[in-house]
PDB file of C-alpha atoms in Angstrom:
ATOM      1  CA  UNK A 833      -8.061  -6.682 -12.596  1.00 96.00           C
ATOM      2  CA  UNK A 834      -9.591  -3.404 -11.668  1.00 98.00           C
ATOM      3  CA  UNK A 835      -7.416  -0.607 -13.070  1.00 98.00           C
ATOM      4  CA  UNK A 836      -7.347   2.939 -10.957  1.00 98.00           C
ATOM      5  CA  UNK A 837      -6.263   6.176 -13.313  1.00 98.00           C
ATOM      6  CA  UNK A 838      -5.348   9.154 -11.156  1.00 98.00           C
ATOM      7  CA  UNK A 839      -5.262  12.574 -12.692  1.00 98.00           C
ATOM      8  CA  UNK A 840      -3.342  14.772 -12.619  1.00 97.00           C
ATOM      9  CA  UNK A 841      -0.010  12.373 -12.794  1.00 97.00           C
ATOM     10  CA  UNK A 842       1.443  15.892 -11.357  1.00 97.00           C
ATOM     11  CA  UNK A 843       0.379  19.172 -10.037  1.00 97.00           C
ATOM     12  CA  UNK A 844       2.201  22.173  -8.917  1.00 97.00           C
ATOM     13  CA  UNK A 845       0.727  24.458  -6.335  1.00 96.00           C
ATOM     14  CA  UNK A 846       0.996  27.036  -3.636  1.00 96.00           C
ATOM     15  CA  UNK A 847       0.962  27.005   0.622  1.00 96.00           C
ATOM     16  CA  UNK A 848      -2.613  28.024   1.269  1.00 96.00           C
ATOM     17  CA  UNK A 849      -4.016  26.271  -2.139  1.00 97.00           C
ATOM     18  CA  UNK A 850      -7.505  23.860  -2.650  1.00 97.00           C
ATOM     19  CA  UNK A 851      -5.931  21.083  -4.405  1.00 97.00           C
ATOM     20  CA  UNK A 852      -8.356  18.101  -5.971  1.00 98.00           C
ATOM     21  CA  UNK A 853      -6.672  14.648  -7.327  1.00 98.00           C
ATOM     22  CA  UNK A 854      -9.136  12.128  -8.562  1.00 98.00           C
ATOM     23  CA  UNK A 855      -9.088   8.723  -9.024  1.00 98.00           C
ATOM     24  CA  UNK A 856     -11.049   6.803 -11.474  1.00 98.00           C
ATOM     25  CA  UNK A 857     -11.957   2.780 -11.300  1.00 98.00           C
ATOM     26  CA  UNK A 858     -12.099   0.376 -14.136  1.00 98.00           C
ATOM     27  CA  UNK A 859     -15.420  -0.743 -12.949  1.00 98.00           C
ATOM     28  CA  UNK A 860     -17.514  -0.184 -10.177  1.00 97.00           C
ATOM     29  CA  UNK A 861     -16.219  -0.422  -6.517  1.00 97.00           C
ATOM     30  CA  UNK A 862     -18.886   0.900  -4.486  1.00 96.00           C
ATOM     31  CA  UNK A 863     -16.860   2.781  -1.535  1.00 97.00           C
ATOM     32  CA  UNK A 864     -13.994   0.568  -1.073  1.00 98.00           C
ATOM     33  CA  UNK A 865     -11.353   3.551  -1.549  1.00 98.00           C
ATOM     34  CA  UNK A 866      -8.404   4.364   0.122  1.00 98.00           C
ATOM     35  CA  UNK A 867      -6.042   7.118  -0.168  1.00 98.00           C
ATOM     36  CA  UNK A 868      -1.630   7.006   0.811  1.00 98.00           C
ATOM     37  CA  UNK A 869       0.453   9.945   1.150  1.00 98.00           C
ATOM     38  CA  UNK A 870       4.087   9.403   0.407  1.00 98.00           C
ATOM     39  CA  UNK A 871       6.783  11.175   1.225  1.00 97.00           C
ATOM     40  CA  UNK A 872      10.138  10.302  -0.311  1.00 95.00           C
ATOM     41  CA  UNK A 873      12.156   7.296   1.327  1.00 94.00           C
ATOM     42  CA  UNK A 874       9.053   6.364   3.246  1.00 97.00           C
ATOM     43  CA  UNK A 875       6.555   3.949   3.413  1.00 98.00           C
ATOM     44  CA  UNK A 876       2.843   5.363   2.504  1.00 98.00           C
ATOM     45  CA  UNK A 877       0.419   6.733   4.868  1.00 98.00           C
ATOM     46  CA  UNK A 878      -3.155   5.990   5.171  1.00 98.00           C
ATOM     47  CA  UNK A 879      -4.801   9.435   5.230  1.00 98.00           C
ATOM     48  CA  UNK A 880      -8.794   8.082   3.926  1.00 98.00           C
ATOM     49  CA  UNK A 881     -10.309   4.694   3.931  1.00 98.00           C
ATOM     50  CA  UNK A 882     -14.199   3.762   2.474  1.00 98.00           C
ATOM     51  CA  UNK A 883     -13.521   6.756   0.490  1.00 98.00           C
ATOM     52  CA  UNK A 884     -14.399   9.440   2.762  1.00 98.00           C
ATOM     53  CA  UNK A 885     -13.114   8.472   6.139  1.00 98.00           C
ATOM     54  CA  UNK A 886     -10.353  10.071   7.875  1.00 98.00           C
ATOM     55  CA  UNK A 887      -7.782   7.913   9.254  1.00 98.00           C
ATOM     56  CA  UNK A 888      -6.897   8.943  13.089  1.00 97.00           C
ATOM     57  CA  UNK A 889      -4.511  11.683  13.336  1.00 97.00           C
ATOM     58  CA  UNK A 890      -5.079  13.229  10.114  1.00 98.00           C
ATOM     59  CA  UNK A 891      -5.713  16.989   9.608  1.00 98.00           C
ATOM     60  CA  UNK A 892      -9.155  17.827   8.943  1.00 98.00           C
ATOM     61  CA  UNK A 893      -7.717  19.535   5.260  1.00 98.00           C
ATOM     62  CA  UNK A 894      -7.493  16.260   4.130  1.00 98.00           C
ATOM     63  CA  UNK A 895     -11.499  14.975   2.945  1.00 98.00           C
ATOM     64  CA  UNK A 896     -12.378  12.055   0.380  1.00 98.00           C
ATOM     65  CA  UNK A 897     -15.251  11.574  -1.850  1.00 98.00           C
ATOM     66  CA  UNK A 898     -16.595  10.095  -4.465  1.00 97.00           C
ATOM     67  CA  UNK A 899     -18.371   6.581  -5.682  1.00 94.00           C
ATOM     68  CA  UNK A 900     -18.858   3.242  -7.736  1.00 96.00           C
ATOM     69  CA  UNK A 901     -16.070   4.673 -10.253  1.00 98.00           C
ATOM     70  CA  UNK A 902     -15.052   7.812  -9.704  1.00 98.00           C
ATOM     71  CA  UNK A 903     -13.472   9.696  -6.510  1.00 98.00           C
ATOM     72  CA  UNK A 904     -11.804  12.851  -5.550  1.00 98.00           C
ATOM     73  CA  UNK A 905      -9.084  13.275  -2.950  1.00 98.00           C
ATOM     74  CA  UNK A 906      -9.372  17.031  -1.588  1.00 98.00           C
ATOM     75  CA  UNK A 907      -6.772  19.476   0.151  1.00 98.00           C
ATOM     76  CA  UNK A 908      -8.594  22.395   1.411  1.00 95.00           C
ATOM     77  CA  UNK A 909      -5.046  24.407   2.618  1.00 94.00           C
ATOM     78  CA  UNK A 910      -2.107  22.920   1.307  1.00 96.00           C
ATOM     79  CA  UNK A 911       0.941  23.161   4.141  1.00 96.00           C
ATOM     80  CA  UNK A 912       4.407  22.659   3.298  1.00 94.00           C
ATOM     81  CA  UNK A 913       4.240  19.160   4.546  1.00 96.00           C
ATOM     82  CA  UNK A 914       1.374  18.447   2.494  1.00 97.00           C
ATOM     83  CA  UNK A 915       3.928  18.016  -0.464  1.00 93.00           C
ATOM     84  CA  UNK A 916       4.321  14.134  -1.270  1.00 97.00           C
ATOM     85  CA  UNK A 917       3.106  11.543  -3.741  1.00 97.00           C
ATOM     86  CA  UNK A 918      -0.613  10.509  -3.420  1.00 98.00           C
ATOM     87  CA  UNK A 919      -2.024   7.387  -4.592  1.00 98.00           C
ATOM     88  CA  UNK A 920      -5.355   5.819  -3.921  1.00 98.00           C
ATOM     89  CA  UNK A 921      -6.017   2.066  -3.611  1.00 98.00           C
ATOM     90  CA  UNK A 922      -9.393  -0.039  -4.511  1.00 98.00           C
ATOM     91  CA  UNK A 923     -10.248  -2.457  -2.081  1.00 96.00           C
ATOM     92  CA  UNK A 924     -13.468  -3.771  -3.581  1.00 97.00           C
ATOM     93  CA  UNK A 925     -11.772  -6.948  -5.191  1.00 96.00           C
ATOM     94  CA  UNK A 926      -8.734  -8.746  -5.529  1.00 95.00           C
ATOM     95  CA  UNK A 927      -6.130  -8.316  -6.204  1.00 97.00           C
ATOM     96  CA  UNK A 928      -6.176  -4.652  -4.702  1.00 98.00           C
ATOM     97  CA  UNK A 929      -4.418  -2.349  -6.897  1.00 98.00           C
ATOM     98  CA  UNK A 930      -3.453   1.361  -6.538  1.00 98.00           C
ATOM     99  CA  UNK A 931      -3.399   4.513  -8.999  1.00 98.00           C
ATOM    100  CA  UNK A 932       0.068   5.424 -10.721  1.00 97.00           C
ATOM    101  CA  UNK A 933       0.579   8.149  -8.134  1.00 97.00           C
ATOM    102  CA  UNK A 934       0.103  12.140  -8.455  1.00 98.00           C
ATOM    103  CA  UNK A 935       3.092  13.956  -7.377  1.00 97.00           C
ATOM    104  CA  UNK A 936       2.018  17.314  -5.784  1.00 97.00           C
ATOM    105  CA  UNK A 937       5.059  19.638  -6.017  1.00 96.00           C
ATOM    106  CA  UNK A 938       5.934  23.451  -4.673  1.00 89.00           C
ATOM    107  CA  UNK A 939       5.101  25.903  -7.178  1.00 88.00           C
TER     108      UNK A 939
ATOM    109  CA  UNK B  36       4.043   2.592  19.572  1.00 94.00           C
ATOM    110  CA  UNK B  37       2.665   0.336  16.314  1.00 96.00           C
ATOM    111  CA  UNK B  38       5.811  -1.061  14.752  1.00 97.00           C
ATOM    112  CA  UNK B  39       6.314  -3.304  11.791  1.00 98.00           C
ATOM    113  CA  UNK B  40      10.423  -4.064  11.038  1.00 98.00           C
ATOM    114  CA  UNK B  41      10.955  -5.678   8.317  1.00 98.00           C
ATOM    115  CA  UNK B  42      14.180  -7.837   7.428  1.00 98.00           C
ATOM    116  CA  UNK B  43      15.724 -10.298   4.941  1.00 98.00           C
ATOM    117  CA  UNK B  44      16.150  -8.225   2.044  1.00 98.00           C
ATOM    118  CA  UNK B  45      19.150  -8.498  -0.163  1.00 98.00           C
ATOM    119  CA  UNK B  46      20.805  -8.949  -3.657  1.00 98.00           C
ATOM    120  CA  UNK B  47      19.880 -12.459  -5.150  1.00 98.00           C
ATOM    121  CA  UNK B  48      20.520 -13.960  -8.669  1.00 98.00           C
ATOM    122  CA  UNK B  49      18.012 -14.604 -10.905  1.00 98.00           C
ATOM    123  CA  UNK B  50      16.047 -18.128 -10.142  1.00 98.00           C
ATOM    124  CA  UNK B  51      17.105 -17.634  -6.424  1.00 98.00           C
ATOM    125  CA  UNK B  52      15.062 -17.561  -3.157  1.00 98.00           C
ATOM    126  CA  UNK B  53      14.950 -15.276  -0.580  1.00 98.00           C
ATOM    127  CA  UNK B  54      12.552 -15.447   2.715  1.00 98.00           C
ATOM    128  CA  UNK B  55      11.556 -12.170   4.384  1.00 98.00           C
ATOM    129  CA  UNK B  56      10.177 -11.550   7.682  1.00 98.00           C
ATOM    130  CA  UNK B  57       8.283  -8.621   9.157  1.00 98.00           C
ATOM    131  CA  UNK B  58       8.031  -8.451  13.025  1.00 98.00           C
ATOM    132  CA  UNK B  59       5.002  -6.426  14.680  1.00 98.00           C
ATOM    133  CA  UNK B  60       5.035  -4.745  18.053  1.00 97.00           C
ATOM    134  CA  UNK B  61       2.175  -2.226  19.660  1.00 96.00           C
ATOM    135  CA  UNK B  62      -1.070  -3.535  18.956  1.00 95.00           C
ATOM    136  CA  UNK B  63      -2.847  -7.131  18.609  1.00 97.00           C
ATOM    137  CA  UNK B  64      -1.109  -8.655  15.832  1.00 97.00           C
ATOM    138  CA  UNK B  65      -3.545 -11.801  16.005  1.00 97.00           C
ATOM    139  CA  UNK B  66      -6.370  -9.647  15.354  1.00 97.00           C
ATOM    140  CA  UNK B  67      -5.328  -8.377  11.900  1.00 97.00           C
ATOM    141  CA  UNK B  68      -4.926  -9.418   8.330  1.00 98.00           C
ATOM    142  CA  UNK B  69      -1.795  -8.635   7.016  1.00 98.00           C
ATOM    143  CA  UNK B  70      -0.230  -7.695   3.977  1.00 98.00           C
ATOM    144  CA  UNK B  71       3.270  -7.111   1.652  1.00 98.00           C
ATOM    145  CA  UNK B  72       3.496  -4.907  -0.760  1.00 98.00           C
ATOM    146  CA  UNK B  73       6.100  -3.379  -2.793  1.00 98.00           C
ATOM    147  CA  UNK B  74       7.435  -0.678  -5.023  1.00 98.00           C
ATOM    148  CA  UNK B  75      10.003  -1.220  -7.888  1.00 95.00           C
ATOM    149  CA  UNK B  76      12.629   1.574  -8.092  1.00 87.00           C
ATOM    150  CA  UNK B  77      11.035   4.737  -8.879  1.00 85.00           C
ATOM    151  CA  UNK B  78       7.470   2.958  -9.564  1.00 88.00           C
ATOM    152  CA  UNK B  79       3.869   3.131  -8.045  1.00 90.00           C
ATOM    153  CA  UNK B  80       2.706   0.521  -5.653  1.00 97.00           C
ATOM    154  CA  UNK B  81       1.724  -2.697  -6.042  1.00 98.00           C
ATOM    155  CA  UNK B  82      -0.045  -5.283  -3.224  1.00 98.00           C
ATOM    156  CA  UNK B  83       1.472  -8.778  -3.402  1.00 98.00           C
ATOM    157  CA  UNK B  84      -0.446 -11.255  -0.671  1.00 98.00           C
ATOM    158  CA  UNK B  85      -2.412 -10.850   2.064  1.00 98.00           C
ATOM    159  CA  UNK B  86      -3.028 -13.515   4.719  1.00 98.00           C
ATOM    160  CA  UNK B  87      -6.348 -13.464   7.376  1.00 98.00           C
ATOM    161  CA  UNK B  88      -5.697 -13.308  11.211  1.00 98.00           C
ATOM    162  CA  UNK B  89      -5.506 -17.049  11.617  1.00 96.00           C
ATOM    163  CA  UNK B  90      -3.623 -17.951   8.739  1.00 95.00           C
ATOM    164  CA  UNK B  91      -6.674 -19.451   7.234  1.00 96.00           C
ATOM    165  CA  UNK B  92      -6.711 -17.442   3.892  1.00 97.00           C
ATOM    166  CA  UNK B  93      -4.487 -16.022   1.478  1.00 98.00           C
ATOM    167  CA  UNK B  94      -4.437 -14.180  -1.803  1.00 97.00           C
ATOM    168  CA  UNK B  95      -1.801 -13.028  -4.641  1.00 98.00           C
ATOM    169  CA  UNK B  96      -1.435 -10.669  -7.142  1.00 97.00           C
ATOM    170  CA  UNK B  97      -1.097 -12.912 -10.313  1.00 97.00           C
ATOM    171  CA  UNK B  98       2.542 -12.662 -11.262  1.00 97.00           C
ATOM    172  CA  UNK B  99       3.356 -14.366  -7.752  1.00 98.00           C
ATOM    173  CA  UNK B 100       1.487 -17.457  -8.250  1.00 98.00           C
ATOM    174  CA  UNK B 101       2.892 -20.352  -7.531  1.00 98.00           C
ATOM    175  CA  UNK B 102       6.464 -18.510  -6.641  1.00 98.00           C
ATOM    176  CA  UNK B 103       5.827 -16.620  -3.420  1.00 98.00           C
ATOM    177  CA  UNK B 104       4.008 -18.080  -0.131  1.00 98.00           C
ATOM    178  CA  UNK B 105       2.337 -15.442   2.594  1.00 98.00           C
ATOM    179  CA  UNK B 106       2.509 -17.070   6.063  1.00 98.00           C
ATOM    180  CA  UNK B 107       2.264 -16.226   9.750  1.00 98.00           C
ATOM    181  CA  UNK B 108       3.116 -17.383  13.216  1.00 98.00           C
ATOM    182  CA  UNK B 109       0.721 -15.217  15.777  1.00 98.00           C
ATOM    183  CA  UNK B 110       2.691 -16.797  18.592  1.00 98.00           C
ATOM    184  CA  UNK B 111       5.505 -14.556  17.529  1.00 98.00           C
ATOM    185  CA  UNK B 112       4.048 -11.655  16.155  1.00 98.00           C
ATOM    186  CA  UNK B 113       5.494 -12.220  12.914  1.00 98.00           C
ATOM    187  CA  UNK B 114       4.376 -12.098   9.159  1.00 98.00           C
ATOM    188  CA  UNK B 115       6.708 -14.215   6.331  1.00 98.00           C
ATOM    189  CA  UNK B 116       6.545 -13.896   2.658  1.00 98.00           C
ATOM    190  CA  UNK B 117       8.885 -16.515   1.191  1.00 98.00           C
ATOM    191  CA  UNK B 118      10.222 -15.593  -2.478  1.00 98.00           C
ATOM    192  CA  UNK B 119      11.197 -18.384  -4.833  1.00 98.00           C
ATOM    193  CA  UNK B 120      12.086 -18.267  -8.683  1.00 98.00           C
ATOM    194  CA  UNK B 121      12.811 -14.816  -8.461  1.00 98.00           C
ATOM    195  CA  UNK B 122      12.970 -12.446 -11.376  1.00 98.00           C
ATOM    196  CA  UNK B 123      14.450  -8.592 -12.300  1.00 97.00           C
ATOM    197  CA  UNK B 124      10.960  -7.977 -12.437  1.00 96.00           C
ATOM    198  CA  UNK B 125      10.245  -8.543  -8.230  1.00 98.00           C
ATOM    199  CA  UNK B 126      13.568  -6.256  -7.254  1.00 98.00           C
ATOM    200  CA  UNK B 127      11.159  -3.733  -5.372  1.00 98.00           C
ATOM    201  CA  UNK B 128      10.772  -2.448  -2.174  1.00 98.00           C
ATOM    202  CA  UNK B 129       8.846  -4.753   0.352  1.00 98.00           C
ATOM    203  CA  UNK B 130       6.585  -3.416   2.852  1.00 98.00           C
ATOM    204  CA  UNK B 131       4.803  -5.523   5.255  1.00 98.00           C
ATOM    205  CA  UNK B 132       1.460  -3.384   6.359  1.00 98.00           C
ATOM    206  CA  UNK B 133      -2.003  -4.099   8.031  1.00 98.00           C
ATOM    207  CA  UNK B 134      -5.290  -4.212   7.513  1.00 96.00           C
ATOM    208  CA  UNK B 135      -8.218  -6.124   5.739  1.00 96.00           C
ATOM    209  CA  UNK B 136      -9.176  -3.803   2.895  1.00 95.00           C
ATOM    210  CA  UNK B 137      -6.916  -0.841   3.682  1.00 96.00           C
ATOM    211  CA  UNK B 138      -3.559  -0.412   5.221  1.00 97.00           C
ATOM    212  CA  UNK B 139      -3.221   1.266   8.396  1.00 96.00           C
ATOM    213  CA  UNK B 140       0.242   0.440   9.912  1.00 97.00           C
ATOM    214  CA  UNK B 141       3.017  -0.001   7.160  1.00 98.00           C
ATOM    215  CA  UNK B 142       6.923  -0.995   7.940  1.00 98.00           C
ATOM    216  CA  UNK B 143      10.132   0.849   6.828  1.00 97.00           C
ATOM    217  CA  UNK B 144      10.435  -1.337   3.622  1.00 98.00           C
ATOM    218  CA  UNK B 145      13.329  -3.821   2.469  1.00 98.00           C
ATOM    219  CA  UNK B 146      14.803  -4.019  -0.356  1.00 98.00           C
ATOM    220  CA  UNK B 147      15.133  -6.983  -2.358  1.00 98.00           C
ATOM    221  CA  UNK B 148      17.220  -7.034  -5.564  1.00 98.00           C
ATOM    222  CA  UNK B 149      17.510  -9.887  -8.308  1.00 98.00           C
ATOM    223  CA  UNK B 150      20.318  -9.363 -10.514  1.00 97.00           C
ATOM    224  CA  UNK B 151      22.744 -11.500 -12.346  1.00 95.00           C
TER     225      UNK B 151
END
């Protein structure tokens, strides 16, 4: 199986902030990336797909990038909504798996 | 409005069975591969099965094998994941969500608990 490592596991920061989370692949996975926001008692939302795609609807502050192993998940402005658990998912082979989650908390 | 509801959930013994169901609403439920996965208490994520639009293919995460079936009836806009042999280990959340290689449209979760 294709293990994903996101770092930071955690991260505290301010409203108006850059924030970067990355996401690292066991092996290569080309651009099959995703990336979920969670918010708690919810079910995840898709924010990026093929790594750098934005999913309809969400705010342009939200970018992906990154290849074959390694990937970055960028905030340009955090809001106050913004704060959530993020996890990214590899969709290159199965059995899909996901990242342990980086919780991005209020500083 | 997209909407996947997902039911059946519930407290079950170890060994037991349980069969959930996850009804879709708002878009062309035919047209999409569908998925469960589910969150343990507290835990990260993990995808269980996915099954292609016309039932025609499915896949597991290992430590289902041979215990869960993914299934699908188009005619009724519904997805199915039947549970047997249940452990501690599956009491999760279980979220029914769409999508081929990435998950678009996700339902409100149910949870399933196996305890003696």
């Amino acid at each position: 199986d294709i293990q994903m490592t996101q770092s930071p596991s955690s991260v505290s920061a301010s409203v108006g902030d850059r924030v970067n989370i990355t996401c690292r692949a066991s092996q290569g996975i080309s651009r099959w990336l995703a990336w979920y926001q969670q918010k708690p008692g919810k079910a995840p939302k898709l924010l990026i797909y093929a790594a750098s795609a934005l999913q309809s609807g969400v705010p342009s502050r939200f970018s992906g990038s990154g290849s074959v192993t390694d990937f970055t998940l960028t905030i340009s402005s955090l809001q106050p909504e913004d704060f959530a658990t993020y996890y990214c998912q590899q969709a290159n082979s199965f059995p899909y798996t996901f990242g342990q989650g980086t919780k991005l908390e209020i500083k | 409005e997209v909407q996947l509801v997902e039911s059946g959930g519930g407290l079950v013994h170890p060994g037991g069975s349980l069969r959930l169901s996850c009804v879709a609403s708002g878009f062309a439920f035919s047209s999409y591969w569908m998925n469960w996965v589910r969150q343990s208490p507290g835990k990260g994520l993990e995808w269980v099965a996915n099954i292609k639009r016309d039932g025609s293919d499915k896949d597991y995460v290992d430590s289902v094998k041979g215990r869960f079936t993914i299934s699908r009836d188009n005619a009724k806009n519904s997805l199915y994941l039947q549970m047997n042999s249940l452990r501690a280990e599956d009491t999760a959340v279980y979220y029914c969500a769409s999508g081929e290689l990435d998950f678009d449209f996700w339902g409100q979760g149910t949870l399933v608990t196996v305890s003696s």
